[in-house]
Amino acid sequence: MAETLQEFLNQNLVEGMTKEIPVSNRLRDSNGKLFTATIKTVTQKEVKELRRKHTKINKKGEPEVNSEAFAEELVIENTLNPNFKDAESIKKVGCVNAYQYLNKVLLSGEVSVLHKAILDFSGFRTDIDELVEEIKN
């Protein structure tokens, strides 16, 4: 058991962290049990690279992030199960790439759930006010 933050961090590396999450009421097996998706954490470096990749300069000369493309790639790269890059599945449903496949098999709200869950799990949406309140109590 860690007694200090340093000890805790040394004992709890973030590399390779995964989590099972339900995505939607629509995604159920034949017995009605919810399917879960397996997501992994994303690093700050990966987020920066994705943001840079999906940022273009608009007509006003200002940077503009294509948030839809950013979210789609984040989901494709950080969802382990299902594997949206599975070539056999992509071909089976008549798609040519993971982006088409993602949008053919999931509703836009389901993509959004995965996008938000990956960012939350990676610590990008932590509510600092809630943590401060917890420390006070």
Coordinates of C-alpha atoms in Angstrom, one line a residue:
M1 CA 0.0 0.0 0.0
A2 CA 1.4 3.4 -1.0
E3 CA 2.0 5.9 1.8
T4 CA 3.0 8.8 -0.5
L5 CA 1.9 10.0 -3.9
Q6 CA 5.3 9.2 -5.3
E7 CA 5.0 5.6 -4.1
F8 CA 1.5 5.3 -5.5
L9 CA 2.6 6.6 -8.9
N10 CA 5.6 4.2 -9.0
Q11 CA 3.2 1.3 -8.2
N12 CA 0.5 2.3 -10.6
L13 CA 1.9 3.0 -14.1
V14 CA -0.6 4.3 -16.6
E15 CA 0.8 2.5 -19.6
G16 CA -1.5 -0.2 -20.9
M17 CA -4.6 0.7 -18.7
T18 CA -7.8 -0.6 -20.2
K19 CA -11.5 -0.4 -19.1
E20 CA -14.7 -2.2 -20.1
I21 CA -17.6 0.2 -20.7
P22 CA -21.2 -0.2 -21.9
V23 CA -21.8 2.0 -25.0
S24 CA -25.5 1.9 -25.8
N25 CA -28.8 0.2 -24.9
R26 CA -28.9 -0.9 -28.6
L27 CA -25.8 -3.1 -28.3
R28 CA -27.1 -6.3 -26.6
D29 CA -26.5 -10.0 -27.1
S30 CA -29.3 -12.5 -27.9
N31 CA -30.0 -12.8 -24.1
G32 CA -30.4 -9.1 -23.7
K33 CA -27.1 -8.6 -21.9
L34 CA -25.3 -5.3 -22.8
F35 CA -22.2 -5.7 -24.8
T36 CA -19.2 -3.7 -23.5
A37 CA -16.3 -2.1 -25.4
T38 CA -12.7 -2.2 -24.2
I39 CA -11.0 1.1 -24.3
K40 CA -7.5 2.2 -23.4
T41 CA -6.0 5.4 -22.2
V42 CA -4.6 8.0 -24.6
T43 CA -1.5 10.0 -23.8
Q44 CA -1.1 13.8 -24.0
K45 CA 1.4 13.3 -26.9
E46 CA -1.2 11.2 -28.8
V47 CA -3.9 13.8 -28.3
K48 CA -1.5 16.6 -29.5
E49 CA -0.6 14.6 -32.6
L50 CA -4.3 13.9 -33.4
R51 CA -5.2 17.6 -32.8
R52 CA -2.4 18.7 -35.1
K53 CA -3.3 16.1 -37.7
H54 CA -7.0 17.3 -37.8
T55 CA -6.3 21.1 -37.6
K56 CA -6.4 23.1 -40.8
I57 CA -6.1 26.8 -41.4
N58 CA -9.4 28.3 -42.4
K59 CA -10.0 31.2 -44.9
K60 CA -9.5 33.7 -42.1
G61 CA -6.0 32.3 -41.4
E62 CA -7.1 30.8 -38.1
P63 CA -6.5 27.2 -37.0
E64 CA -9.7 25.1 -37.0
V65 CA -9.9 21.6 -35.6
N66 CA -12.1 19.1 -37.4
S67 CA -13.6 17.8 -34.2
E68 CA -15.5 15.0 -35.9
A69 CA -12.4 13.5 -37.5
F70 CA -10.5 14.0 -34.3
A71 CA -13.2 12.0 -32.3
E72 CA -13.4 9.3 -34.9
E73 CA -9.6 8.7 -35.0
L74 CA -9.4 8.8 -31.2
V75 CA -12.1 6.1 -31.0
I76 CA -10.6 3.9 -33.7
E77 CA -7.1 4.1 -32.2
N78 CA -8.1 3.6 -28.5
T79 CA -10.9 1.1 -28.7
L80 CA -9.5 -2.4 -28.4
N81 CA -12.7 -4.3 -28.6
P82 CA -14.4 -4.1 -31.0
N83 CA -11.5 -3.6 -33.3
F84 CA -12.6 -1.0 -35.8
K85 CA -9.5 -1.6 -37.9
D86 CA -10.3 -5.3 -38.4
A87 CA -9.9 -5.8 -42.2
E88 CA -12.3 -8.7 -42.4
S89 CA -15.1 -6.8 -40.7
I90 CA -14.5 -3.7 -42.8
K91 CA -14.7 -5.7 -45.9
K92 CA -17.7 -7.8 -44.7
V93 CA -19.9 -4.7 -44.4
G94 CA -18.8 -3.1 -47.7
C95 CA -16.4 -0.5 -46.3
V96 CA -12.9 0.3 -47.4
N97 CA -11.5 1.8 -44.2
A98 CA -11.9 2.0 -40.4
Y99 CA -13.6 5.4 -40.6
Q100 CA -16.3 4.2 -42.9
Y101 CA -16.7 1.1 -40.8
L102 CA -17.0 3.0 -37.6
N103 CA -19.8 5.2 -39.0
K104 CA -21.6 2.2 -40.6
V105 CA -21.8 0.1 -37.4
L106 CA -22.2 2.8 -34.7
L107 CA -24.7 5.6 -34.3
S108 CA -23.1 9.0 -33.9
G109 CA -24.1 9.1 -30.2
E110 CA -22.4 5.8 -29.7
V111 CA -19.2 7.2 -31.2
S112 CA -19.6 10.2 -28.9
V113 CA -19.9 7.9 -25.8
L114 CA -16.7 6.2 -26.7
H115 CA -14.9 9.5 -27.5
K116 CA -16.0 10.9 -24.1
A117 CA -15.2 7.7 -22.2
I118 CA -11.6 7.5 -23.6
L119 CA -10.9 11.2 -22.7
D120 CA -12.5 10.7 -19.2
F121 CA -10.5 7.5 -18.6
S122 CA -7.3 9.3 -19.7
G123 CA -7.9 12.1 -17.2
F124 CA -8.7 14.9 -19.7
R125 CA -12.1 15.7 -18.2
T126 CA -11.5 15.4 -14.5
D127 CA -13.5 17.9 -12.5
I128 CA -10.9 19.5 -10.3
D129 CA -13.6 21.1 -8.1
E130 CA -15.0 17.7 -7.2
L131 CA -11.5 16.5 -6.2
V132 CA -10.9 19.6 -4.1
E133 CA -14.2 19.1 -2.3
E134 CA -13.3 15.5 -1.7
I135 CA -10.0 16.5 -0.1
K136 CA -11.8 19.0 2.1
N137 CA -14.1 16.3 3.4

